[in-house]
Structures are given as structure tokens and as C-alpha cells.
PDB file of C-alpha atoms in Angstrom:
ATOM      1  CA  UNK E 230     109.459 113.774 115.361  1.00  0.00           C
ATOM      2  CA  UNK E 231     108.813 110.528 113.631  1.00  0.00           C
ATOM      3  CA  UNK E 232     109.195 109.320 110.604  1.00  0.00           C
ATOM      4  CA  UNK E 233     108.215 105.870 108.947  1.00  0.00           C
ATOM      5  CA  UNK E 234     109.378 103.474 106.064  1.00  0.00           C
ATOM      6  CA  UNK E 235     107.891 100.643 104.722  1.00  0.00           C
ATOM      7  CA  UNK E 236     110.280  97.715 103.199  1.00  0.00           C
ATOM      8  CA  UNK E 237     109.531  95.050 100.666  1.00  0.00           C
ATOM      9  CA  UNK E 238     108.476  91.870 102.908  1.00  0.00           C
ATOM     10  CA  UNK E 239     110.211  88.413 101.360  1.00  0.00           C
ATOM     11  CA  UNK E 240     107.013  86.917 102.874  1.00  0.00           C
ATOM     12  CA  UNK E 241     103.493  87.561 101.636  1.00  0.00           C
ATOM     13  CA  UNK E 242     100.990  89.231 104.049  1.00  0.00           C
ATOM     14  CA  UNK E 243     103.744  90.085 106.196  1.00  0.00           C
ATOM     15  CA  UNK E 244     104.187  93.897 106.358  1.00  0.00           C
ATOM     16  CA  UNK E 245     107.903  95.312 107.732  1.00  0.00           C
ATOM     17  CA  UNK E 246     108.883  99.146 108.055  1.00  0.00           C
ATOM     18  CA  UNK E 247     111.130 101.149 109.904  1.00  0.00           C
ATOM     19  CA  UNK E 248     110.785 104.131 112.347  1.00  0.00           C
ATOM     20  CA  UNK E 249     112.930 106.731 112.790  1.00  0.00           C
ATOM     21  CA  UNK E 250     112.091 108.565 116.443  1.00  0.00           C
ATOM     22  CA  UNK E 251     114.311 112.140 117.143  1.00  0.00           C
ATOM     23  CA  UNK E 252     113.656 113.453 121.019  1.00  0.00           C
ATOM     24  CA  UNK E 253     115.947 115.615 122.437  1.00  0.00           C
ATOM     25  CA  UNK E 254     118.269 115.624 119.517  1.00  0.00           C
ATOM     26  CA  UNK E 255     118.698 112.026 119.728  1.00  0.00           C
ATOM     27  CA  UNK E 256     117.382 109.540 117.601  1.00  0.00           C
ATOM     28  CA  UNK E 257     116.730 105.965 118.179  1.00  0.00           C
ATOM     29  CA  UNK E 258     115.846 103.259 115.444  1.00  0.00           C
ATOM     30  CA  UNK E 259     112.869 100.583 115.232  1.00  0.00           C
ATOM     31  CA  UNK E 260     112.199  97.710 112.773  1.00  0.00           C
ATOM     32  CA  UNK E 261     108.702  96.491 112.984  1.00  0.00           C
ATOM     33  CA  UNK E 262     107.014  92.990 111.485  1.00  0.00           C
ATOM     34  CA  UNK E 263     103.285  92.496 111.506  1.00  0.00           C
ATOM     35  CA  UNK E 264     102.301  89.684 110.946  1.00  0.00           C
ATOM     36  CA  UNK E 265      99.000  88.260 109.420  1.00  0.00           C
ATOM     37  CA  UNK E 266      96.193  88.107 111.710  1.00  0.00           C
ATOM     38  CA  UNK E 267      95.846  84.477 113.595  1.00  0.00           C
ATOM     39  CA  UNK E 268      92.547  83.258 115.426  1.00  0.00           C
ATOM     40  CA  UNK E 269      91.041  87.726 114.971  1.00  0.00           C
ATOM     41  CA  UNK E 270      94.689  88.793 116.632  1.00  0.00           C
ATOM     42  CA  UNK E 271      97.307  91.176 114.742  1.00  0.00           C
ATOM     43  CA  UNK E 272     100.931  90.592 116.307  1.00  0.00           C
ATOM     44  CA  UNK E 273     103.953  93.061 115.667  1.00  0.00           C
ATOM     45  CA  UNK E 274     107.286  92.330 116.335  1.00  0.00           C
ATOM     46  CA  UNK E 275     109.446  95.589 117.252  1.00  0.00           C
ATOM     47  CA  UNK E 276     113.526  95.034 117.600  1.00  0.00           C
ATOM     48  CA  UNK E 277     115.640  98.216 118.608  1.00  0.00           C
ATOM     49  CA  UNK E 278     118.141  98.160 115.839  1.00  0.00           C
ATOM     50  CA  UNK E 279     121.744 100.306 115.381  1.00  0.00           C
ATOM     51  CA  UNK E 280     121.868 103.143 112.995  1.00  0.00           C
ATOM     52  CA  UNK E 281     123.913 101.406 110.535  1.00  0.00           C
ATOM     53  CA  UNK E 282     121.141  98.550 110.159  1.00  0.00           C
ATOM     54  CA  UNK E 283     118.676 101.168 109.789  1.00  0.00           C
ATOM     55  CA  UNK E 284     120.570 102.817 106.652  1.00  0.00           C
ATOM     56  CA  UNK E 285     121.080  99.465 105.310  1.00  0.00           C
ATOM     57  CA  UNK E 286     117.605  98.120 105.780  1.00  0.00           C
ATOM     58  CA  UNK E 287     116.641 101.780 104.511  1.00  0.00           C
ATOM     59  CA  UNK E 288     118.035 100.691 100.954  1.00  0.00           C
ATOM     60  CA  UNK E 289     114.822  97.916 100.160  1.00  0.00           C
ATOM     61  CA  UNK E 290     112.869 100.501 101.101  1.00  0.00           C
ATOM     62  CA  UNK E 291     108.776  99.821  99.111  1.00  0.00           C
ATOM     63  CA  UNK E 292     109.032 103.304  96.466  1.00  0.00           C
ATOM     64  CA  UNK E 293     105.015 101.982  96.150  1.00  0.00           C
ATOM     65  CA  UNK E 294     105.007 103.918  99.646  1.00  0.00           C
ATOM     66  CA  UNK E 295     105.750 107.570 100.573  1.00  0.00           C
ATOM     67  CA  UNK E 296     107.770 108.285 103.827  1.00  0.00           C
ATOM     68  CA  UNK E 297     105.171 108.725 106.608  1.00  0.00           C
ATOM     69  CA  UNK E 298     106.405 112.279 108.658  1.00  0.00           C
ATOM     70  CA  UNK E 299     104.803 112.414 111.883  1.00  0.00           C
ATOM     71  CA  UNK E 300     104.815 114.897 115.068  1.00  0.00           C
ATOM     72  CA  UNK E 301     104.276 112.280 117.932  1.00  0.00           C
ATOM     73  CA  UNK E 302     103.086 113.459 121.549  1.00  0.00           C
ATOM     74  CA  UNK E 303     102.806 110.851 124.483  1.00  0.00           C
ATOM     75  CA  UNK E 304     101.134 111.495 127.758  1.00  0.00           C
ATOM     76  CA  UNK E 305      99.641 110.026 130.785  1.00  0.00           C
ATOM     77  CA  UNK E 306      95.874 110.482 131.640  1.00  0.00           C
ATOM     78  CA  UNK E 307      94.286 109.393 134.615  1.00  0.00           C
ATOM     79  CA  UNK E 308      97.102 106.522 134.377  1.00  0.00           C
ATOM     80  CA  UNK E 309      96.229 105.346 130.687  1.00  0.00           C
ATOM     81  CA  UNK E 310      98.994 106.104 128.098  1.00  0.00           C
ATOM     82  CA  UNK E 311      98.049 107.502 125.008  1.00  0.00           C
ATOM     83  CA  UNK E 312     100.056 108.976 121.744  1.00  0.00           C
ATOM     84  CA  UNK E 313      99.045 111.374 119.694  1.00  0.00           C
ATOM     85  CA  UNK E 314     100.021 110.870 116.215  1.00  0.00           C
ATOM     86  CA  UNK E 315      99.696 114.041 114.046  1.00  0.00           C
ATOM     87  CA  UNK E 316     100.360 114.053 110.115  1.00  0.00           C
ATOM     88  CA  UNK E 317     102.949 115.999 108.670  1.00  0.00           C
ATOM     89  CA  UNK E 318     104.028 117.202 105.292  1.00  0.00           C
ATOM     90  CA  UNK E 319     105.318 115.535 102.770  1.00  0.00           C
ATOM     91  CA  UNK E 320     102.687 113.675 102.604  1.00  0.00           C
ATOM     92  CA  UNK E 321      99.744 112.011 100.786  1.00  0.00           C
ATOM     93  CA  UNK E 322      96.984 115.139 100.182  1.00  0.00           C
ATOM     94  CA  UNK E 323      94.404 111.858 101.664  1.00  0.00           C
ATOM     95  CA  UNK E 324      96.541 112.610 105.375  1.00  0.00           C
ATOM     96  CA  UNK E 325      96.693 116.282 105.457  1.00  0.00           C
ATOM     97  CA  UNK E 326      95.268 117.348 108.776  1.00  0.00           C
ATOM     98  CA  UNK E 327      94.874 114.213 110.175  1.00  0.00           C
ATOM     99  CA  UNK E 328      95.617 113.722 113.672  1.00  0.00           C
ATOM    100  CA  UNK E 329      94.885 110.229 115.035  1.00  0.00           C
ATOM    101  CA  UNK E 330      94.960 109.284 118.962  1.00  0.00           C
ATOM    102  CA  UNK E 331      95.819 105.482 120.207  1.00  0.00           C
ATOM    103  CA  UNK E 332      95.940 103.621 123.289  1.00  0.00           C
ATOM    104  CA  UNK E 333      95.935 100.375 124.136  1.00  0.00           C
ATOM    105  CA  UNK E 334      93.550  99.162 126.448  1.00  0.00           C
ATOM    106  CA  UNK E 335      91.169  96.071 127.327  1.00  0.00           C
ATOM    107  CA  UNK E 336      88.198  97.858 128.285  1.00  0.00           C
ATOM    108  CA  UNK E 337      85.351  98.077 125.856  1.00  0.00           C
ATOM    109  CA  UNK E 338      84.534 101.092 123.693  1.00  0.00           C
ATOM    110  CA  UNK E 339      82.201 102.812 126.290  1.00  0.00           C
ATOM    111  CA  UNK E 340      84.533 102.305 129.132  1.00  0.00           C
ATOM    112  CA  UNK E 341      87.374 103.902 126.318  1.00  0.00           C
ATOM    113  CA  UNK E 342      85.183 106.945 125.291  1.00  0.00           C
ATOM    114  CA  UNK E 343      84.016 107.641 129.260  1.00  0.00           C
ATOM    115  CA  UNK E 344      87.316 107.842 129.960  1.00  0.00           C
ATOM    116  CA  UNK E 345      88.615 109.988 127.042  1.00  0.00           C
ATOM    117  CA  UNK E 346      90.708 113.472 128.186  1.00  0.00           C
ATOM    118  CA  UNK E 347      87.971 116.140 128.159  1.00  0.00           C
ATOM    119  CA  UNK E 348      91.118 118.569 126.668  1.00  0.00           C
ATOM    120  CA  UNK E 349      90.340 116.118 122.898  1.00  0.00           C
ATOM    121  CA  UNK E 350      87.688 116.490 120.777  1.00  0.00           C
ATOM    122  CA  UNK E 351      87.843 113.184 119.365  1.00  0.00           C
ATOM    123  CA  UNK E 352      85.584 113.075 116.405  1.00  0.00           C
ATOM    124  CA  UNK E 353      85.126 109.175 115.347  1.00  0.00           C
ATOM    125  CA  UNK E 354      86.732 105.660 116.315  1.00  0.00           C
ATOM    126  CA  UNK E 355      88.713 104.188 113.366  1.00  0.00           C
ATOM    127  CA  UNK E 356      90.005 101.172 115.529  1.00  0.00           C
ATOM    128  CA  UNK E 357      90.374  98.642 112.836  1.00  0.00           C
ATOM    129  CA  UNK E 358      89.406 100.628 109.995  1.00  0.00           C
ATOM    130  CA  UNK E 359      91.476  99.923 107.001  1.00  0.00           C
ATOM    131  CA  UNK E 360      91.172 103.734 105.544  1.00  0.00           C
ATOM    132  CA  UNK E 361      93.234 104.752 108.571  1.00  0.00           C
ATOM    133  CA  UNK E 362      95.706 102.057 108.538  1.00  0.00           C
ATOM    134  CA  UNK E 363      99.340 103.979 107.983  1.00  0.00           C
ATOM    135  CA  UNK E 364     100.144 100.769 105.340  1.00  0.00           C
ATOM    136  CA  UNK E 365      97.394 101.997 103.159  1.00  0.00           C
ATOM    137  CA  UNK E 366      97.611 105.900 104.441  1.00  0.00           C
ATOM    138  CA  UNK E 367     101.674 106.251 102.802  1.00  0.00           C
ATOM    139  CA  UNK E 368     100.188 104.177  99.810  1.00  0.00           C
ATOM    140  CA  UNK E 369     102.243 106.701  97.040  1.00  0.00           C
ATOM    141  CA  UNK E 370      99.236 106.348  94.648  1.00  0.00           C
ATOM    142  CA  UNK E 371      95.833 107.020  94.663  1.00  0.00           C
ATOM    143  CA  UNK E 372      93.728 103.828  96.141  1.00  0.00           C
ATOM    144  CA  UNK E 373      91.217 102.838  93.018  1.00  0.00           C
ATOM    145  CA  UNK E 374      94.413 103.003  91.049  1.00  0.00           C
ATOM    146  CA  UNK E 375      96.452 100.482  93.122  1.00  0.00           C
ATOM    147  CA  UNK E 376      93.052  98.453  94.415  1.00  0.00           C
ATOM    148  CA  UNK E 377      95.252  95.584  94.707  1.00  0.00           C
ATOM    149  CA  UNK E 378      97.858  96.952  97.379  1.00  0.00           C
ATOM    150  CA  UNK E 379      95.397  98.178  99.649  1.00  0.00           C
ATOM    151  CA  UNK E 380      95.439  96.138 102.837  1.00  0.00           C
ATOM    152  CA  UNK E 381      91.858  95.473 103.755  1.00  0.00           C
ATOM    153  CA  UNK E 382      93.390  93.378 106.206  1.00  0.00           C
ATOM    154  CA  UNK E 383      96.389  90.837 107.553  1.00  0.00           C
ATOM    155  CA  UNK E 384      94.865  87.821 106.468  1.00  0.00           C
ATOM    156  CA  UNK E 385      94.547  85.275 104.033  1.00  0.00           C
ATOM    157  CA  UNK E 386      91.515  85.585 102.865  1.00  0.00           C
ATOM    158  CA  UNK E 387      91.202  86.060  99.061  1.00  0.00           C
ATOM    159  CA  UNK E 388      89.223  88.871  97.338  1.00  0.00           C
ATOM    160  CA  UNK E 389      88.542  89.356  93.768  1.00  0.00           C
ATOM    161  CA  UNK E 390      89.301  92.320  91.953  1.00  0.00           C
ATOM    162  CA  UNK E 391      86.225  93.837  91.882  1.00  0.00           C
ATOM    163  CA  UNK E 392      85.777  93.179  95.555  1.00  0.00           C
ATOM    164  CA  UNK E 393      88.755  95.512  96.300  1.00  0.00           C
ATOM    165  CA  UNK E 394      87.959  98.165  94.420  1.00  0.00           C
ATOM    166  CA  UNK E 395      84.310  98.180  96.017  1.00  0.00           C
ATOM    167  CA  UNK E 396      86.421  97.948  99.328  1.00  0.00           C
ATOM    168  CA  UNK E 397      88.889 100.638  98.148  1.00  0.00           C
ATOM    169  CA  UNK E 398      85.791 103.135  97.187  1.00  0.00           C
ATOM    170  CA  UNK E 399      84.209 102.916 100.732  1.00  0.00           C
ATOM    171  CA  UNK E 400      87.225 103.658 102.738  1.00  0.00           C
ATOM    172  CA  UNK E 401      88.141 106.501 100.260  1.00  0.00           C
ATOM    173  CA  UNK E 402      84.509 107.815 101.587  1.00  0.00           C
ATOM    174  CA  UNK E 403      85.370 107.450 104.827  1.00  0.00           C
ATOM    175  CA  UNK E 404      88.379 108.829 105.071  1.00  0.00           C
ATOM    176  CA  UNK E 405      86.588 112.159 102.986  1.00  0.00           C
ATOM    177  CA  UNK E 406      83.744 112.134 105.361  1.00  0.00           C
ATOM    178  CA  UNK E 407      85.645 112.086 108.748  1.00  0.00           C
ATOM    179  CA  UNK E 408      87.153 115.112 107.434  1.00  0.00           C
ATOM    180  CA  UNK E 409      84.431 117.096 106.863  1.00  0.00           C
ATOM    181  CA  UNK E 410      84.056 119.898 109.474  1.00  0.00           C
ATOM    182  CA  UNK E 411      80.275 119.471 110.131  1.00  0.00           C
ATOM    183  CA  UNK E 412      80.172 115.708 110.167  1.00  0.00           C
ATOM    184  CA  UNK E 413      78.852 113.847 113.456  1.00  0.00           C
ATOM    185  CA  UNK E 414      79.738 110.275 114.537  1.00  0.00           C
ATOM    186  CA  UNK E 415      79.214 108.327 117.219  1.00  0.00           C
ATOM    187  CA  UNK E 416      82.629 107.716 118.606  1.00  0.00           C
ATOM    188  CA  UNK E 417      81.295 104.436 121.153  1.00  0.00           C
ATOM    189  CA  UNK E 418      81.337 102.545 117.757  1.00  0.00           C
ATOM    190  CA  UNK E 419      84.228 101.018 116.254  1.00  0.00           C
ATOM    191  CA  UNK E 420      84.601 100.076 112.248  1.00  0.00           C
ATOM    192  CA  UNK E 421      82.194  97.331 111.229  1.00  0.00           C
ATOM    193  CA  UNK E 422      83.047  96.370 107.773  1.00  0.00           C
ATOM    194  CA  UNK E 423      79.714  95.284 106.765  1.00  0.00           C
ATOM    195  CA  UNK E 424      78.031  98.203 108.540  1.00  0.00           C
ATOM    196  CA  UNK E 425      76.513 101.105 106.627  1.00  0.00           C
ATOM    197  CA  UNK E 426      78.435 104.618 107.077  1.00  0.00           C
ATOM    198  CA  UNK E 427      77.191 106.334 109.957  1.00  0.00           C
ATOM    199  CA  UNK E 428      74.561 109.533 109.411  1.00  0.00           C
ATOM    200  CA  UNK E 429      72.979 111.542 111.879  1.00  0.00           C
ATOM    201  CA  UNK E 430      70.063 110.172 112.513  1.00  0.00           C
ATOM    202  CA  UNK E 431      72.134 106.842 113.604  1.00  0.00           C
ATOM    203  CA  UNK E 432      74.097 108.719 116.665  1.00  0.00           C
ATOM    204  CA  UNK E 433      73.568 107.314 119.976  1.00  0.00           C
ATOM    205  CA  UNK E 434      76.358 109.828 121.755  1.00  0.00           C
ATOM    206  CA  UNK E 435      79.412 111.711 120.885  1.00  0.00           C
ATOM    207  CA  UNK E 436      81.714 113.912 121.971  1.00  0.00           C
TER     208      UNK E 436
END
């Protein structure tokens, strides 16, 4: 069982949280800087940390973002790690259900989805898609309403207002359509911002 906090960074675009991990009846402690993106690269910085740093860090905890409560399951497939993140309640009503899988890899998207576990139905690829980003997932309100904390991502590029909130809408779609029981995708693609969402009649393959 995991569970997540976000902090208030001192420095902007810098995002800092804390994870709480219990296996076995024992927990263990992680605070976690990412950093804004340099040269297309996102870098986090993870540091074990004691439990009495974690219940004073705990205290500038960001009330703009719920607790994230997550059932975690790791495992080994034909040698590639992957975790299995699943959503748990109390939560945001945008993450109920949602189950995401990660691993980290070099090989490109067709070499990932070849090599997927036949046991997963794995739906879409969100890799770098904002609307599934746990910053803007725990996000307490809903995401037109706080356009201007949603994380489109770690970088210093400036957006105006109405920009976000056109940004905000289209991940908010997302999110809604990948949870529809009958939609299709074609899980060799990964998020193109400047891509039109994904219909039928655009599938290549899927799972």
C-alpha cells in the first residue's frame, strides 16, 4: 500500500512529494524532487528519509492536493520490471478505477507493446500525457476551475490563460474517454499534444 503527498516547492516548476510505502507491515519513507524538464529530459531525485523527517516534511504538505492512496504490485516479466499502480479511495471521482502500468525501458513503443504480459489488457499509452500525471490526478479541485495549477508540463514555457484552460478541457476528455468501456485505442502510440484524439477509424493495432 502506497500513499502519496505533495509539498509546497520553495522553487517554481519544481514539484516535491512524499511516499509512504507499507509491505509486510513495515513501512519505509521517500522524498521525491522533479525537476523541470532540461534539453526534452524529466529528472527526479528520490532520498530514503527517517520517519521523523517524513512527519515533519508531512506538515507543508500542498492542501491544493488530495492524498494519492494507491495499491502497488511489482513483478518481473520476461526480465522487464513493471509496477502496477492501482487507484484507491479517497480519492478524486476523475481516478476512480484507474489502474495505470509503468516500466521503464529504452525500446520504442512497438518493441514495448510486443512485449506487453498477455495476462494485461492494456487499453491506451498515456506515456507523457499530462491528464494522467499523479501532480494533476490528486489536484483537490476540479481542473477548469484551477486551469492555472495544472501541470501541462515541467518546463518553462509560458502559456496564457486561455491556453490552459483549452489545455485543461482536452485532457479532462481524455481522461473521460479512456474510461469508457467500449472505447478502442491504439496502444503503439504515445500522447502527442498537438495530435487529434484517437477514433476508430485511426487504429493501426491494439490489444
Amino acid at each position: 500500500q502506497v500513499v502519496h503527498h505533495y509539498l509546497h516547492s520553495a522553487q517554481k516548476g519544481f514539484q516535491t512529494r512524499l511516499r509512504k510505502r507499507v509491505k509486510n507491515g513495515r513501512a519505509t519513507y521517500t522524498f521525491t524532487v522533479r525537476k523541470p524538464e532540461l534539453q526534452g529530459q524529466t529528472v527526479e531525485v528520490k532520498q530514503p528519509i527517517s520517519q521523523r523527517d517524513y512527519s515533519n516534511l508531512l506538515a507543508h504538505r500542498d492542501d491544493n492536493h488530495l492524498p494519492v492512496f494507491k495499491t502497488r504490485r511489482s513483478f518481473l516479466y520476461e526480465n522487464q520490471q513493471y509496477q502496477l499502480d492501482i487507484y484507491r479511495a479517497p480519492c478524486h471521482s476523475r481516478c476512480q478505477g484507474l489502474v495505470l502500468l509503468e516500466t521503464f525501458t529504452t525500446s520504442n513503443d512497438d518493441e514495448v507493446v510486443d512485449s506487453l504480459p498477455p495476462f494485461l489488457k492494456v487499453k491506451k499509452n498515456v506515456t507523457g500525457d499530462p491528464a494522467f500525471s499523479m501532480y494533476n490526478l490528486s489536484i483537490r479541485s476540479d481542473w477548469e476551475d484551477s486551469a492555472e495549477q495544472f501541470c501541462h508540463k515541467l518546463s518553462s514555457d509560458d502559456e496564457s490563460e486561455d491556453e490552459n484552460v483549452y489545455e485543461v478541457r482536452k485532457a479532462q476528455e481524455r481522461l473521460v474517454h479512456v474510461s469508457e468501456e467500449n472505447t478502442v485505442f491504439d496502444v503503439r502510440k504515445s500522447y502527442d499534444r498537438n495530435e487529434r484524439p484517437v477514433s476508430e477509424s485511426d487504429i493501426v493495432g491494439s490489444l
